[in-house]
């Protein structure tokens, strides 16, 4: 049981490039989330999903896109990377979502945009 | 939308003393309040949570209190130990499964030997 797996762990992008951060969970959780954590700051919600085929915007969705074609996978797409997107990205899943669900986080993906 | 404010941003206490971290939230419909601990270089992990029908919850040296009228909740750590050094995050949610879970900005707690 791997839990929540994120790839890559580290990535350097040039301004204007695009990439996809992968997130997969093997716990059969319906609820999945993407957060970003800037240095010394809290976790900001980018997008979340309550099940396959359903996604919704969080606090800071601009510059990102997501899809949820399966229960297991929730990739985050960055289009036209900007220095402001330099951050650590955490994917999380939950069995109960916002009702009382513990969030199970991945190890994080550290992205630098130069 | 929901906004969660957390104070202080940094906190240093003597080992054995107590630490208190406070959060306020803006959405009066929020009714689920978890706390997460993030050790250096690690992922956040849930340490305790509380629902709005409860005023206080305790788990060994950790307790959380909730004042729904004032829209604030606090984390209390007693008899602090070196392993309590970490960043702590509060969060709030409306409590339905489809609700967003919004985090505060974090408190870096340091325990002085």
PDB file of N, CA, C and O in Angstrom, chain A residues 31 35 37 41-43 48 50 57 59 90 96-103 105-107, chain B residues 32 36 38 42-44 46 49 51 89 93 95-105:
ATOM      1  N   UNK A  31     -11.857  11.626  -2.704  1.00  0.00           N
ATOM      2  CA  UNK A  31     -11.508  13.041  -2.617  1.00  0.00           C
ATOM      3  C   UNK A  31     -10.001  13.235  -2.774  1.00  0.00           C
ATOM      4  O   UNK A  31      -9.213  12.604  -2.088  1.00  0.00           O
ATOM      5  N   UNK A  35      -2.372  21.181  -3.278  1.00  0.00           N
ATOM      6  CA  UNK A  35      -1.999  22.374  -2.538  1.00  0.00           C
ATOM      7  C   UNK A  35      -0.604  22.810  -2.977  1.00  0.00           C
ATOM      8  O   UNK A  35       0.219  22.000  -3.381  1.00  0.00           O
ATOM      9  N   UNK A  37       2.763  25.071  -1.398  1.00  0.00           N
ATOM     10  CA  UNK A  37       3.323  25.627  -0.181  1.00  0.00           C
ATOM     11  C   UNK A  37       4.542  26.465  -0.548  1.00  0.00           C
ATOM     12  O   UNK A  37       5.592  25.936  -0.885  1.00  0.00           O
ATOM     13  N   UNK A  41       5.354  29.684   4.157  1.00  0.00           N
ATOM     14  CA  UNK A  41       3.934  30.019   4.075  1.00  0.00           C
ATOM     15  C   UNK A  41       3.083  28.765   4.283  1.00  0.00           C
ATOM     16  O   UNK A  41       3.581  27.650   4.375  1.00  0.00           O
ATOM     17  N   UNK A  42       1.793  29.003   4.314  1.00  0.00           N
ATOM     18  CA  UNK A  42       0.864  27.905   4.511  1.00  0.00           C
ATOM     19  C   UNK A  42       0.541  27.174   3.227  1.00  0.00           C
ATOM     20  O   UNK A  42       1.158  27.391   2.188  1.00  0.00           O
ATOM     21  N   UNK A  43      -0.434  26.318   3.313  1.00  0.00           N
ATOM     22  CA  UNK A  43      -0.879  25.512   2.184  1.00  0.00           C
ATOM     23  C   UNK A  43      -2.053  26.201   1.505  1.00  0.00           C
ATOM     24  O   UNK A  43      -3.071  26.477   2.144  1.00  0.00           O
ATOM     25  N   UNK A  48      -9.409  20.806  -6.416  1.00  0.00           N
ATOM     26  CA  UNK A  48      -9.760  19.585  -5.725  1.00  0.00           C
ATOM     27  C   UNK A  48     -10.799  18.816  -6.526  1.00  0.00           C
ATOM     28  O   UNK A  48     -11.390  19.346  -7.475  1.00  0.00           O
ATOM     29  N   UNK A  50     -13.970  15.679  -6.079  1.00  0.00           N
ATOM     30  CA  UNK A  50     -14.776  14.842  -5.175  1.00  0.00           C
ATOM     31  C   UNK A  50     -15.060  13.471  -5.787  1.00  0.00           C
ATOM     32  O   UNK A  50     -15.774  12.665  -5.179  1.00  0.00           O
ATOM     33  N   UNK A  57     -12.361  24.480  -8.555  1.00  0.00           N
ATOM     34  CA  UNK A  57     -11.282  25.402  -8.233  1.00  0.00           C
ATOM     35  C   UNK A  57     -11.153  25.608  -6.730  1.00  0.00           C
ATOM     36  O   UNK A  57     -12.128  25.597  -5.993  1.00  0.00           O
ATOM     37  N   UNK A  59      -8.397  28.022  -3.950  1.00  0.00           N
ATOM     38  CA  UNK A  59      -8.082  29.425  -3.696  1.00  0.00           C
ATOM     39  C   UNK A  59      -7.221  30.070  -4.777  1.00  0.00           C
ATOM     40  O   UNK A  59      -7.334  31.263  -5.048  1.00  0.00           O
ATOM     41  N   UNK A  90       1.899  19.798  -3.031  1.00  0.00           N
ATOM     42  CA  UNK A  90       1.456  18.594  -2.329  1.00  0.00           C
ATOM     43  C   UNK A  90       0.121  18.127  -2.891  1.00  0.00           C
ATOM     44  O   UNK A  90      -0.826  18.897  -2.989  1.00  0.00           O
ATOM     45  N   UNK A  96     -13.106  10.862   3.306  1.00  0.00           N
ATOM     46  CA  UNK A  96     -14.366  11.537   3.628  1.00  0.00           C
ATOM     47  C   UNK A  96     -14.407  13.004   3.222  1.00  0.00           C
ATOM     48  O   UNK A  96     -15.372  13.704   3.509  1.00  0.00           O
ATOM     49  N   UNK A  97     -13.375  13.488   2.592  1.00  0.00           N
ATOM     50  CA  UNK A  97     -13.366  14.868   2.150  1.00  0.00           C
ATOM     51  C   UNK A  97     -13.435  15.830   3.308  1.00  0.00           C
ATOM     52  O   UNK A  97     -12.848  15.602   4.360  1.00  0.00           O
ATOM     53  N   UNK A  98     -14.186  16.906   3.132  1.00  0.00           N
ATOM     54  CA  UNK A  98     -14.238  17.958   4.129  1.00  0.00           C
ATOM     55  C   UNK A  98     -15.151  17.658   5.304  1.00  0.00           C
ATOM     56  O   UNK A  98     -15.264  18.481   6.210  1.00  0.00           O
ATOM     57  N   UNK A  99     -15.788  16.503   5.331  1.00  0.00           N
ATOM     58  CA  UNK A  99     -16.738  16.224   6.406  1.00  0.00           C
ATOM     59  C   UNK A  99     -16.023  15.844   7.692  1.00  0.00           C
ATOM     60  O   UNK A  99     -16.448  16.199   8.774  1.00  0.00           O
ATOM     61  N   UNK A 100     -14.987  15.107   7.614  1.00  0.00           N
ATOM     62  CA  UNK A 100     -14.169  14.807   8.790  1.00  0.00           C
ATOM     63  C   UNK A 100     -12.983  13.970   8.376  1.00  0.00           C
ATOM     64  O   UNK A 100     -12.518  13.130   9.108  1.00  0.00           O
ATOM     65  N   UNK A 101     -12.599  14.176   7.115  1.00  0.00           N
ATOM     66  CA  UNK A 101     -11.594  13.293   6.566  1.00  0.00           C
ATOM     67  C   UNK A 101     -10.178  13.728   6.829  1.00  0.00           C
ATOM     68  O   UNK A 101      -9.838  14.881   6.649  1.00  0.00           O
ATOM     69  N   UNK A 102      -9.358  12.815   7.258  1.00  0.00           N
ATOM     70  CA  UNK A 102      -7.938  13.060   7.336  1.00  0.00           C
ATOM     71  C   UNK A 102      -7.405  13.166   5.921  1.00  0.00           C
ATOM     72  O   UNK A 102      -7.746  12.368   5.046  1.00  0.00           O
ATOM     73  N   UNK A 103      -6.561  14.146   5.680  1.00  0.00           N
ATOM     74  CA  UNK A 103      -5.880  14.277   4.400  1.00  0.00           C
ATOM     75  C   UNK A 103      -4.592  13.465   4.447  1.00  0.00           C
ATOM     76  O   UNK A 103      -3.790  13.619   5.367  1.00  0.00           O
ATOM     77  N   UNK A 105      -1.240  13.058   2.652  1.00  0.00           N
ATOM     78  CA  UNK A 105      -0.414  13.829   1.716  1.00  0.00           C
ATOM     79  C   UNK A 105       0.652  12.950   1.063  1.00  0.00           C
ATOM     80  O   UNK A 105       1.159  11.995   1.669  1.00  0.00           O
ATOM     81  N   UNK A 106       0.987  13.326  -0.177  1.00  0.00           N
ATOM     82  CA  UNK A 106       2.171  12.778  -0.811  1.00  0.00           C
ATOM     83  C   UNK A 106       3.407  13.465  -0.257  1.00  0.00           C
ATOM     84  O   UNK A 106       3.317  14.359   0.596  1.00  0.00           O
ATOM     85  N   UNK A 107       4.584  13.062  -0.764  1.00  0.00           N
ATOM     86  CA  UNK A 107       5.841  13.607  -0.247  1.00  0.00           C
ATOM     87  C   UNK A 107       6.149  14.993  -0.780  1.00  0.00           C
ATOM     88  O   UNK A 107       7.055  15.646  -0.302  1.00  0.00           O
TER      89      UNK A 107
ATOM     90  N   UNK B  32     -15.797  21.922  10.807  1.00  0.00           N
ATOM     91  CA  UNK B  32     -14.787  20.884  11.014  1.00  0.00           C
ATOM     92  C   UNK B  32     -13.417  21.551  10.992  1.00  0.00           C
ATOM     93  O   UNK B  32     -13.109  22.301  10.051  1.00  0.00           O
ATOM     94  N   UNK B  36      -2.706  20.081  11.636  1.00  0.00           N
ATOM     95  CA  UNK B  36      -1.670  19.259  11.033  1.00  0.00           C
ATOM     96  C   UNK B  36      -0.299  19.697  11.536  1.00  0.00           C
ATOM     97  O   UNK B  36      -0.064  20.880  11.811  1.00  0.00           O
ATOM     98  N   UNK B  38       3.816  19.509  10.525  1.00  0.00           N
ATOM     99  CA  UNK B  38       4.739  19.239   9.435  1.00  0.00           C
ATOM    100  C   UNK B  38       6.172  19.372   9.953  1.00  0.00           C
ATOM    101  O   UNK B  38       6.639  20.467  10.244  1.00  0.00           O
ATOM    102  N   UNK B  42       9.211  17.161   5.633  1.00  0.00           N
ATOM    103  CA  UNK B  42       8.249  16.055   5.574  1.00  0.00           C
ATOM    104  C   UNK B  42       6.878  16.550   5.101  1.00  0.00           C
ATOM    105  O   UNK B  42       6.650  17.745   4.936  1.00  0.00           O
ATOM    106  N   UNK B  43       5.966  15.613   4.931  1.00  0.00           N
ATOM    107  CA  UNK B  43       4.606  15.978   4.560  1.00  0.00           C
ATOM    108  C   UNK B  43       3.790  16.298   5.807  1.00  0.00           C
ATOM    109  O   UNK B  43       4.072  15.778   6.880  1.00  0.00           O
ATOM    110  N   UNK B  44       2.751  17.120   5.700  1.00  0.00           N
ATOM    111  CA  UNK B  44       1.878  17.386   6.853  1.00  0.00           C
ATOM    112  C   UNK B  44       1.130  16.130   7.272  1.00  0.00           C
ATOM    113  O   UNK B  44       0.741  15.313   6.435  1.00  0.00           O
ATOM    114  N   UNK B  46      -2.019  14.781  10.135  1.00  0.00           N
ATOM    115  CA  UNK B  46      -3.080  15.152  11.060  1.00  0.00           C
ATOM    116  C   UNK B  46      -2.696  14.758  12.484  1.00  0.00           C
ATOM    117  O   UNK B  46      -2.246  13.639  12.735  1.00  0.00           O
ATOM    118  N   UNK B  49      -8.338  16.803  15.553  1.00  0.00           N
ATOM    119  CA  UNK B  49      -9.373  17.578  14.886  1.00  0.00           C
ATOM    120  C   UNK B  49     -10.568  17.724  15.816  1.00  0.00           C
ATOM    121  O   UNK B  49     -10.683  17.038  16.826  1.00  0.00           O
ATOM    122  N   UNK B  51     -14.965  18.935  15.822  1.00  0.00           N
ATOM    123  CA  UNK B  51     -16.162  19.348  15.110  1.00  0.00           C
ATOM    124  C   UNK B  51     -16.897  20.377  15.954  1.00  0.00           C
ATOM    125  O   UNK B  51     -16.696  20.457  17.168  1.00  0.00           O
ATOM    126  N   UNK B  89      -0.247  23.640  11.337  1.00  0.00           N
ATOM    127  CA  UNK B  89      -1.263  24.289  10.506  1.00  0.00           C
ATOM    128  C   UNK B  89      -2.644  23.992  11.054  1.00  0.00           C
ATOM    129  O   UNK B  89      -2.966  22.836  11.344  1.00  0.00           O
ATOM    130  N   UNK B  93     -13.232  23.659   7.459  1.00  0.00           N
ATOM    131  CA  UNK B  93     -14.060  23.131   6.381  1.00  0.00           C
ATOM    132  C   UNK B  93     -15.532  23.263   6.782  1.00  0.00           C
ATOM    133  O   UNK B  93     -15.851  23.231   7.966  1.00  0.00           O
ATOM    134  N   UNK B  95     -17.640  21.070   6.397  1.00  0.00           N
ATOM    135  CA  UNK B  95     -18.064  19.824   7.002  1.00  0.00           C
ATOM    136  C   UNK B  95     -18.829  18.888   6.091  1.00  0.00           C
ATOM    137  O   UNK B  95     -19.145  17.776   6.494  1.00  0.00           O
ATOM    138  N   UNK B  96     -19.147  19.310   4.903  1.00  0.00           N
ATOM    139  CA  UNK B  96     -19.708  18.337   3.966  1.00  0.00           C
ATOM    140  C   UNK B  96     -18.541  17.703   3.232  1.00  0.00           C
ATOM    141  O   UNK B  96     -17.466  18.281   3.128  1.00  0.00           O
ATOM    142  N   UNK B  97     -18.775  16.517   2.719  1.00  0.00           N
ATOM    143  CA  UNK B  97     -17.670  15.801   2.087  1.00  0.00           C
ATOM    144  C   UNK B  97     -17.103  16.559   0.897  1.00  0.00           C
ATOM    145  O   UNK B  97     -15.913  16.466   0.595  1.00  0.00           O
ATOM    146  N   UNK B  98     -17.929  17.356   0.236  1.00  0.00           N
ATOM    147  CA  UNK B  98     -17.470  18.100  -0.942  1.00  0.00           C
ATOM    148  C   UNK B  98     -16.854  19.440  -0.594  1.00  0.00           C
ATOM    149  O   UNK B  98     -16.476  20.208  -1.479  1.00  0.00           O
ATOM    150  N   UNK B  99     -16.732  19.735   0.704  1.00  0.00           N
ATOM    151  CA  UNK B  99     -16.218  21.049   1.115  1.00  0.00           C
ATOM    152  C   UNK B  99     -14.735  21.172   0.855  1.00  0.00           C
ATOM    153  O   UNK B  99     -13.977  20.208   0.983  1.00  0.00           O
ATOM    154  N   UNK B 100     -14.322  22.416   0.576  1.00  0.00           N
ATOM    155  CA  UNK B 100     -12.901  22.713   0.522  1.00  0.00           C
ATOM    156  C   UNK B 100     -12.333  22.644   1.931  1.00  0.00           C
ATOM    157  O   UNK B 100     -13.030  22.903   2.913  1.00  0.00           O
ATOM    158  N   UNK B 101     -11.051  22.319   2.025  1.00  0.00           N
ATOM    159  CA  UNK B 101     -10.348  22.346   3.302  1.00  0.00           C
ATOM    160  C   UNK B 101      -9.302  23.447   3.183  1.00  0.00           C
ATOM    161  O   UNK B 101      -8.349  23.323   2.408  1.00  0.00           O
ATOM    162  N   UNK B 102      -9.517  24.531   3.920  1.00  0.00           N
ATOM    163  CA  UNK B 102      -8.687  25.728   3.805  1.00  0.00           C
ATOM    164  C   UNK B 102      -7.753  25.811   5.013  1.00  0.00           C
ATOM    165  O   UNK B 102      -8.214  25.706   6.159  1.00  0.00           O
ATOM    166  N   UNK B 103      -6.466  26.033   4.733  1.00  0.00           N
ATOM    167  CA  UNK B 103      -5.450  26.046   5.775  1.00  0.00           C
ATOM    168  C   UNK B 103      -5.067  27.461   6.187  1.00  0.00           C
ATOM    169  O   UNK B 103      -5.150  28.419   5.398  1.00  0.00           O
ATOM    170  N   UNK B 104      -4.605  27.590   7.427  1.00  0.00           N
ATOM    171  CA  UNK B 104      -3.961  28.811   7.888  1.00  0.00           C
ATOM    172  C   UNK B 104      -2.531  28.860   7.392  1.00  0.00           C
ATOM    173  O   UNK B 104      -2.046  27.932   6.737  1.00  0.00           O
ATOM    174  N   UNK B 105      -1.828  29.935   7.745  1.00  0.00           N
ATOM    175  CA  UNK B 105      -0.491  30.184   7.210  1.00  0.00           C
ATOM    176  C   UNK B 105       0.616  29.456   7.968  1.00  0.00           C
ATOM    177  O   UNK B 105       1.776  29.498   7.553  1.00  0.00           O
TER     178      UNK B 105
END
